Amino acid sequence: EPEVTQTPSHQVTQMGQEVILRCVPISNHLYFYWYRQILGQKVEFLVSFYNNEISEKSEIFDDQFSVERPDGSNFTLKIRSTKLEDSAMYFCASSVLATQYFGPGTRLTVL
Amino acid sequence: KNEVEQSPQNLTAQEGEFITINCSYSVGISALHWLQQHPGGGIVSLFMLSSGKKKHGRLIATINIQEKHSSLHITASHPRDSAVYICAVRADSNYQLIWGAGTKLIIKP
């Protein structure tokens, strides 16, 4: 069964460094999403992406964040200059229509 | 005010018990999702509902659009059902999911 994959599973970085989180959505899916979950808190929407552009973004998704679909298969989330409060689990999801399929997540730890 | 409220926050039950988890929301929605989050963090989509009732194995999900309320039921609960169950709604104005805080379910043998 096709699944969404994410790499790396765990990323440790120093404050101020750039990180790129990678996702490979299910191949025939059209909509792509990033969510984050700070430890002990609820999942929060970051951004959705369709037709090679951002379709929606939340207040969390400020200028430090960007998304890209560089090669038709990968979907990446870049954080330009990480802060301590960016430490969280980041989930990628993809969908054809409404049902979203989630990746296993990348745990980002900012030191 | 939270747009999606779940109850209870925590639920511990004995194996075999019938489990009900509730979700209330305050926004207009196009769909409601029930998801399961395992202790390792992975998220699995269980149901997507826009009306009525859906059943998958021992899981049943219902939604009442007029009352803005949904329930997730687990029949003949088993320790492997232990997880966090999350309700998330898709607002009718956009594509994003608005998530509840989750219900942590523990089923004891």
PDB file of C-alpha atoms in Angstrom:
ATOM      1  CA  GLU A   1       0.000   0.000   0.000  1.00  0.00           C
ATOM      2  CA  PRO A   2       1.400   3.414  -0.921  1.00  0.00           C
ATOM      3  CA  GLU A   3       2.450   5.585   1.998  1.00  0.00           C
ATOM      4  CA  VAL A   4       3.842   8.997   2.760  1.00  0.00           C
ATOM      5  CA  THR A   5       7.478   8.896   3.841  1.00  0.00           C
ATOM      6  CA  GLN A   6       9.502  11.505   5.707  1.00  0.00           C
ATOM      7  CA  THR A   7      13.214  11.952   6.275  1.00  0.00           C
ATOM      8  CA  PRO A   8      14.990  12.239   8.562  1.00  0.00           C
ATOM      9  CA  SER A   9      13.055  10.650  11.410  1.00  0.00           C
ATOM     10  CA  HIS A  10      14.957  12.792  13.911  1.00  0.00           C
ATOM     11  CA  GLN A  11      16.923  15.987  13.288  1.00  0.00           C
ATOM     12  CA  VAL A  12      19.002  17.784  15.890  1.00  0.00           C
ATOM     13  CA  THR A  13      20.233  21.272  15.049  1.00  0.00           C
ATOM     14  CA  GLN A  14      21.709  24.338  16.685  1.00  0.00           C
ATOM     15  CA  MET A  15      19.633  27.473  17.097  1.00  0.00           C
ATOM     16  CA  GLY A  16      20.013  29.740  14.091  1.00  0.00           C
ATOM     17  CA  GLN A  17      20.786  26.945  11.657  1.00  0.00           C
ATOM     18  CA  GLU A  18      18.715  26.168   8.590  1.00  0.00           C
ATOM     19  CA  VAL A  19      16.940  22.826   8.376  1.00  0.00           C
ATOM     20  CA  ILE A  20      15.154  21.101   5.525  1.00  0.00           C
ATOM     21  CA  LEU A  21      12.594  18.451   6.291  1.00  0.00           C
ATOM     22  CA  ARG A  22      11.764  16.116   3.447  1.00  0.00           C
ATOM     23  CA  CYS A  23       8.582  14.331   2.510  1.00  0.00           C
ATOM     24  CA  VAL A  24       7.667  12.022  -0.341  1.00  0.00           C
ATOM     25  CA  PRO A  25       3.880  12.161  -0.772  1.00  0.00           C
ATOM     26  CA  ILE A  26       1.825   9.382  -2.345  1.00  0.00           C
ATOM     27  CA  SER A  27       2.477   9.584  -6.055  1.00  0.00           C
ATOM     28  CA  ASN A  28      -0.952  10.432  -7.488  1.00  0.00           C
ATOM     29  CA  HIS A  29      -1.859  12.886  -4.725  1.00  0.00           C
ATOM     30  CA  LEU A  30      -2.447  16.532  -5.551  1.00  0.00           C
ATOM     31  CA  TYR A  31      -2.607  18.315  -2.205  1.00  0.00           C
ATOM     32  CA  PHE A  32       0.248  18.469   0.268  1.00  0.00           C
ATOM     33  CA  TYR A  33       0.360  19.679   3.853  1.00  0.00           C
ATOM     34  CA  TRP A  34       2.710  20.333   6.721  1.00  0.00           C
ATOM     35  CA  TYR A  35       1.626  20.182  10.359  1.00  0.00           C
ATOM     36  CA  ARG A  36       3.566  20.446  13.560  1.00  0.00           C
ATOM     37  CA  GLN A  37       3.015  19.140  17.061  1.00  0.00           C
ATOM     38  CA  ILE A  38       4.939  20.625  19.956  1.00  0.00           C
ATOM     39  CA  LEU A  39       5.451  18.031  22.672  1.00  0.00           C
ATOM     40  CA  GLY A  40       2.317  17.671  24.778  1.00  0.00           C
ATOM     41  CA  GLN A  41       0.272  20.010  22.592  1.00  0.00           C
ATOM     42  CA  LYS A  42      -2.237  19.578  19.792  1.00  0.00           C
ATOM     43  CA  VAL A  43      -1.361  19.260  16.147  1.00  0.00           C
ATOM     44  CA  GLU A  44      -1.271  22.609  14.326  1.00  0.00           C
ATOM     45  CA  PHE A  45      -1.683  23.330  10.640  1.00  0.00           C
ATOM     46  CA  LEU A  46       1.245  25.063   8.965  1.00  0.00           C
ATOM     47  CA  VAL A  47       0.651  25.142   5.231  1.00  0.00           C
ATOM     48  CA  SER A  48      -1.103  23.499   2.314  1.00  0.00           C
ATOM     49  CA  PHE A  49       0.246  23.304  -1.217  1.00  0.00           C
ATOM     50  CA  TYR A  50      -1.518  22.651  -4.499  1.00  0.00           C
ATOM     51  CA  ASN A  51      -0.589  23.110  -8.129  1.00  0.00           C
ATOM     52  CA  ASN A  52       2.940  24.200  -7.204  1.00  0.00           C
ATOM     53  CA  GLU A  53       1.902  26.997  -4.931  1.00  0.00           C
ATOM     54  CA  ILE A  54       0.834  27.619  -1.366  1.00  0.00           C
ATOM     55  CA  SER A  55      -2.955  27.454  -1.117  1.00  0.00           C
ATOM     56  CA  GLU A  56      -3.231  28.279   2.593  1.00  0.00           C
ATOM     57  CA  LYS A  57      -0.941  29.013   5.483  1.00  0.00           C
ATOM     58  CA  SER A  58      -1.385  29.620   9.181  1.00  0.00           C
ATOM     59  CA  GLU A  59      -0.052  32.426  11.344  1.00  0.00           C
ATOM     60  CA  ILE A  60       2.733  30.086  12.439  1.00  0.00           C
ATOM     61  CA  PHE A  61       4.045  29.888   8.881  1.00  0.00           C
ATOM     62  CA  ASP A  62       5.995  33.138   8.864  1.00  0.00           C
ATOM     63  CA  ASP A  63       8.912  34.295   6.701  1.00  0.00           C
ATOM     64  CA  GLN A  64      11.226  31.808   8.402  1.00  0.00           C
ATOM     65  CA  PHE A  65       9.338  28.957   6.748  1.00  0.00           C
ATOM     66  CA  SER A  66       9.147  27.961   3.111  1.00  0.00           C
ATOM     67  CA  VAL A  67       7.924  24.964   1.157  1.00  0.00           C
ATOM     68  CA  GLU A  68       8.955  23.588  -2.173  1.00  0.00           C
ATOM     69  CA  ARG A  69       8.222  20.702  -4.487  1.00  0.00           C
ATOM     70  CA  PRO A  70      11.567  20.700  -6.245  1.00  0.00           C
ATOM     71  CA  ASP A  71      11.310  17.647  -8.468  1.00  0.00           C
ATOM     72  CA  GLY A  72       7.722  16.414  -8.689  1.00  0.00           C
ATOM     73  CA  SER A  73       8.150  13.805  -5.974  1.00  0.00           C
ATOM     74  CA  ASN A  74       9.678  15.473  -2.913  1.00  0.00           C
ATOM     75  CA  PHE A  75       7.882  18.086  -0.820  1.00  0.00           C
ATOM     76  CA  THR A  76      10.151  19.998   1.518  1.00  0.00           C
ATOM     77  CA  LEU A  77       9.741  22.311   4.496  1.00  0.00           C
ATOM     78  CA  LYS A  78      12.622  24.684   5.139  1.00  0.00           C
ATOM     79  CA  ILE A  79      13.126  26.611   8.348  1.00  0.00           C
ATOM     80  CA  ARG A  80      15.672  29.338   7.656  1.00  0.00           C
ATOM     81  CA  SER A  81      16.949  30.187  11.112  1.00  0.00           C
ATOM     82  CA  THR A  82      15.702  27.767  13.725  1.00  0.00           C
ATOM     83  CA  LYS A  83      14.578  28.882  17.162  1.00  0.00           C
ATOM     84  CA  LEU A  84      14.237  26.816  20.319  1.00  0.00           C
ATOM     85  CA  GLU A  85      10.462  26.991  19.989  1.00  0.00           C
ATOM     86  CA  ASP A  86      10.624  25.280  16.594  1.00  0.00           C
ATOM     87  CA  SER A  87      11.361  22.028  18.412  1.00  0.00           C
ATOM     88  CA  ALA A  88       8.418  19.791  17.546  1.00  0.00           C
ATOM     89  CA  MET A  89       7.281  16.811  15.524  1.00  0.00           C
ATOM     90  CA  TYR A  90       6.611  17.844  11.942  1.00  0.00           C
ATOM     91  CA  PHE A  91       4.123  15.822   9.937  1.00  0.00           C
ATOM     92  CA  CYS A  92       3.684  15.840   6.205  1.00  0.00           C
ATOM     93  CA  ALA A  93       0.394  14.731   4.645  1.00  0.00           C
ATOM     94  CA  SER A  94      -0.972  14.325   1.146  1.00  0.00           C
ATOM     95  CA  SER A  95      -4.401  13.817  -0.351  1.00  0.00           C
ATOM     96  CA  VAL A  96      -6.273  13.365  -3.572  1.00  0.00           C
ATOM     97  CA  LEU A  97      -9.340  15.073  -2.190  1.00  0.00           C
ATOM     98  CA  ALA A  98     -10.329  15.328   1.470  1.00  0.00           C
ATOM     99  CA  THR A  99      -8.820  12.230   3.140  1.00  0.00           C
ATOM    100  CA  GLN A 100      -5.280  13.040   4.166  1.00  0.00           C
ATOM    101  CA  TYR A 101      -2.569  10.421   4.563  1.00  0.00           C
ATOM    102  CA  PHE A 102       0.133  11.208   7.067  1.00  0.00           C
ATOM    103  CA  GLY A 103       3.814  10.499   7.132  1.00  0.00           C
ATOM    104  CA  PRO A 104       5.499   9.151  10.279  1.00  0.00           C
ATOM    105  CA  GLY A 105       6.844  12.560  11.216  1.00  0.00           C
ATOM    106  CA  THR A 106      10.250  14.164  11.742  1.00  0.00           C
ATOM    107  CA  ARG A 107      11.174  15.048  15.292  1.00  0.00           C
ATOM    108  CA  LEU A 108      13.109  18.329  15.207  1.00  0.00           C
ATOM    109  CA  THR A 109      15.159  19.247  18.247  1.00  0.00           C
ATOM    110  CA  VAL A 110      16.686  22.719  18.344  1.00  0.00           C
ATOM    111  CA  LEU A 111      19.464  23.162  20.897  1.00  0.00           C
TER     112      LEU A 111
ATOM    113  CA  LYS B   1     -12.281  29.524  22.667  1.00  0.00           C
ATOM    114  CA  ASN B   2     -11.181  26.251  21.102  1.00  0.00           C
ATOM    115  CA  GLU B   3     -12.953  25.523  17.838  1.00  0.00           C
ATOM    116  CA  VAL B   4     -12.726  21.766  18.428  1.00  0.00           C
ATOM    117  CA  GLU B   5     -13.312  20.327  21.887  1.00  0.00           C
ATOM    118  CA  GLN B   6     -12.899  16.697  22.827  1.00  0.00           C
ATOM    119  CA  SER B   7     -14.013  14.803  25.883  1.00  0.00           C
ATOM    120  CA  PRO B   8     -12.817  13.143  27.914  1.00  0.00           C
ATOM    121  CA  GLN B   9      -9.156  14.213  27.855  1.00  0.00           C
ATOM    122  CA  ASN B  10      -8.124  10.892  29.359  1.00  0.00           C
ATOM    123  CA  LEU B  11      -9.961   7.593  29.525  1.00  0.00           C
ATOM    124  CA  THR B  12      -8.891   4.358  31.178  1.00  0.00           C
ATOM    125  CA  ALA B  13     -11.042   1.269  30.734  1.00  0.00           C
ATOM    126  CA  GLN B  14     -10.893  -2.484  31.059  1.00  0.00           C
ATOM    127  CA  GLU B  15     -10.503  -4.764  28.093  1.00  0.00           C
ATOM    128  CA  GLY B  16     -13.874  -5.532  26.536  1.00  0.00           C
ATOM    129  CA  GLU B  17     -15.563  -2.291  27.548  1.00  0.00           C
ATOM    130  CA  PHE B  18     -17.505  -0.130  25.094  1.00  0.00           C
ATOM    131  CA  ILE B  19     -15.698   3.169  24.603  1.00  0.00           C
ATOM    132  CA  THR B  20     -17.143   6.520  23.567  1.00  0.00           C
ATOM    133  CA  ILE B  21     -15.099   9.615  22.753  1.00  0.00           C
ATOM    134  CA  ASN B  22     -16.878  12.870  21.987  1.00  0.00           C
ATOM    135  CA  CYS B  23     -16.048  15.824  19.775  1.00  0.00           C
ATOM    136  CA  SER B  24     -17.839  19.163  19.549  1.00  0.00           C
ATOM    137  CA  TYR B  25     -16.964  21.933  17.149  1.00  0.00           C
ATOM    138  CA  SER B  26     -18.040  25.514  16.700  1.00  0.00           C
ATOM    139  CA  VAL B  27     -17.289  26.239  13.044  1.00  0.00           C
ATOM    140  CA  GLY B  28     -19.067  25.293   9.844  1.00  0.00           C
ATOM    141  CA  ILE B  29     -17.396  22.225   8.428  1.00  0.00           C
ATOM    142  CA  SER B  30     -17.205  20.294   5.207  1.00  0.00           C
ATOM    143  CA  ALA B  31     -15.866  17.155   6.899  1.00  0.00           C
ATOM    144  CA  LEU B  32     -14.780  15.744  10.218  1.00  0.00           C
ATOM    145  CA  HIS B  33     -11.874  13.365  10.681  1.00  0.00           C
ATOM    146  CA  TRP B  34     -11.105  10.904  13.416  1.00  0.00           C
ATOM    147  CA  LEU B  35      -7.435  10.014  13.678  1.00  0.00           C
ATOM    148  CA  GLN B  36      -5.353   7.774  15.879  1.00  0.00           C
ATOM    149  CA  GLN B  37      -1.921   8.749  17.154  1.00  0.00           C
ATOM    150  CA  HIS B  38       0.297   5.977  18.418  1.00  0.00           C
ATOM    151  CA  PRO B  39       2.748   6.364  21.320  1.00  0.00           C
ATOM    152  CA  GLY B  40       5.592   6.700  18.808  1.00  0.00           C
ATOM    153  CA  GLY B  41       3.848   9.722  17.289  1.00  0.00           C
ATOM    154  CA  GLY B  42       2.588   8.338  13.967  1.00  0.00           C
ATOM    155  CA  ILE B  43      -0.871   9.489  12.856  1.00  0.00           C
ATOM    156  CA  VAL B  44      -3.376   7.244  11.101  1.00  0.00           C
ATOM    157  CA  SER B  45      -6.621   8.464   9.621  1.00  0.00           C
ATOM    158  CA  LEU B  46      -9.544   6.341  10.862  1.00  0.00           C
ATOM    159  CA  PHE B  47     -12.618   8.018   9.401  1.00  0.00           C
ATOM    160  CA  MET B  48     -13.726  10.992   7.413  1.00  0.00           C
ATOM    161  CA  LEU B  49     -17.383  11.932   7.881  1.00  0.00           C
ATOM    162  CA  SER B  50     -19.643  14.583   6.517  1.00  0.00           C
ATOM    163  CA  SER B  51     -22.924  13.023   7.653  1.00  0.00           C
ATOM    164  CA  GLY B  52     -24.428   9.975   9.323  1.00  0.00           C
ATOM    165  CA  LYS B  53     -22.391   7.058  10.499  1.00  0.00           C
ATOM    166  CA  LYS B  54     -19.428   4.950   9.399  1.00  0.00           C
ATOM    167  CA  LYS B  55     -18.211   1.597  10.679  1.00  0.00           C
ATOM    168  CA  HIS B  56     -14.850  -0.091  10.286  1.00  0.00           C
ATOM    169  CA  GLY B  57     -14.359  -3.287  12.240  1.00  0.00           C
ATOM    170  CA  ARG B  58     -14.866  -2.468  15.916  1.00  0.00           C
ATOM    171  CA  LEU B  59     -14.832   1.276  15.317  1.00  0.00           C
ATOM    172  CA  ILE B  60     -17.962   3.326  14.695  1.00  0.00           C
ATOM    173  CA  ALA B  61     -18.061   7.066  14.037  1.00  0.00           C
ATOM    174  CA  THR B  62     -21.193   9.197  14.020  1.00  0.00           C
ATOM    175  CA  ILE B  63     -21.811  12.845  13.312  1.00  0.00           C
ATOM    176  CA  ASN B  64     -24.738  15.156  13.968  1.00  0.00           C
ATOM    177  CA  ILE B  65     -24.263  18.205  11.770  1.00  0.00           C
ATOM    178  CA  GLN B  66     -27.115  20.182  13.359  1.00  0.00           C
ATOM    179  CA  GLU B  67     -25.689  19.714  16.851  1.00  0.00           C
ATOM    180  CA  LYS B  68     -22.051  20.081  15.665  1.00  0.00           C
ATOM    181  CA  HIS B  69     -21.110  16.916  17.467  1.00  0.00           C
ATOM    182  CA  SER B  70     -19.409  13.646  16.616  1.00  0.00           C
ATOM    183  CA  SER B  71     -18.677  10.490  18.566  1.00  0.00           C
ATOM    184  CA  LEU B  72     -16.163   7.710  18.095  1.00  0.00           C
ATOM    185  CA  HIS B  73     -17.121   4.350  19.584  1.00  0.00           C
ATOM    186  CA  ILE B  74     -14.939   1.300  20.096  1.00  0.00           C
ATOM    187  CA  THR B  75     -16.693  -1.989  20.764  1.00  0.00           C
ATOM    188  CA  ALA B  76     -15.004  -4.878  22.594  1.00  0.00           C
ATOM    189  CA  SER B  77     -11.986  -2.707  23.405  1.00  0.00           C
ATOM    190  CA  HIS B  78      -8.538  -4.273  23.474  1.00  0.00           C
ATOM    191  CA  PRO B  79      -5.202  -3.142  24.927  1.00  0.00           C
ATOM    192  CA  ARG B  80      -3.912  -2.579  21.395  1.00  0.00           C
ATOM    193  CA  ASP B  81      -6.565   0.171  21.033  1.00  0.00           C
ATOM    194  CA  SER B  82      -4.554   2.233  23.536  1.00  0.00           C
ATOM    195  CA  ALA B  83      -3.598   5.441  21.740  1.00  0.00           C
ATOM    196  CA  VAL B  84      -4.542   9.097  21.458  1.00  0.00           C
ATOM    197  CA  TYR B  85      -7.702   9.632  19.415  1.00  0.00           C
ATOM    198  CA  ILE B  86      -7.974  12.986  17.727  1.00  0.00           C
ATOM    199  CA  CYS B  87     -10.914  14.757  16.143  1.00  0.00           C
ATOM    200  CA  ALA B  88     -10.093  17.262  13.412  1.00  0.00           C
ATOM    201  CA  VAL B  89     -12.489  19.292  11.303  1.00  0.00           C
ATOM    202  CA  ARG B  90     -12.106  20.696   7.852  1.00  0.00           C
ATOM    203  CA  ALA B  91     -13.671  24.138   7.881  1.00  0.00           C
ATOM    204  CA  ASP B  92     -16.003  24.775   4.974  1.00  0.00           C
ATOM    205  CA  SER B  93     -14.084  27.915   4.069  1.00  0.00           C
ATOM    206  CA  ASN B  94     -10.697  26.319   3.436  1.00  0.00           C
ATOM    207  CA  TYR B  95      -8.694  23.110   3.254  1.00  0.00           C
ATOM    208  CA  GLN B  96      -6.902  23.175   6.566  1.00  0.00           C
ATOM    209  CA  LEU B  97      -7.696  20.801   9.399  1.00  0.00           C
ATOM    210  CA  ILE B  98      -8.467  22.272  12.819  1.00  0.00           C
ATOM    211  CA  TRP B  99      -7.388  19.751  15.431  1.00  0.00           C
ATOM    212  CA  GLY B 100      -8.738  18.826  18.819  1.00  0.00           C
ATOM    213  CA  ALA B 101      -6.386  18.196  21.713  1.00  0.00           C
ATOM    214  CA  GLY B 102      -6.969  14.453  21.609  1.00  0.00           C
ATOM    215  CA  THR B 103      -8.280  11.842  24.023  1.00  0.00           C
ATOM    216  CA  LYS B 104      -5.695   9.563  25.562  1.00  0.00           C
ATOM    217  CA  LEU B 105      -7.197   6.092  25.809  1.00  0.00           C
ATOM    218  CA  ILE B 106      -5.675   3.312  27.894  1.00  0.00           C
ATOM    219  CA  ILE B 107      -7.227  -0.139  27.802  1.00  0.00           C
ATOM    220  CA  LYS B 108      -6.093  -2.401  30.617  1.00  0.00           C
ATOM    221  CA  PRO B 109      -6.020  -6.177  30.179  1.00  0.00           C
TER     222      PRO B 109
END
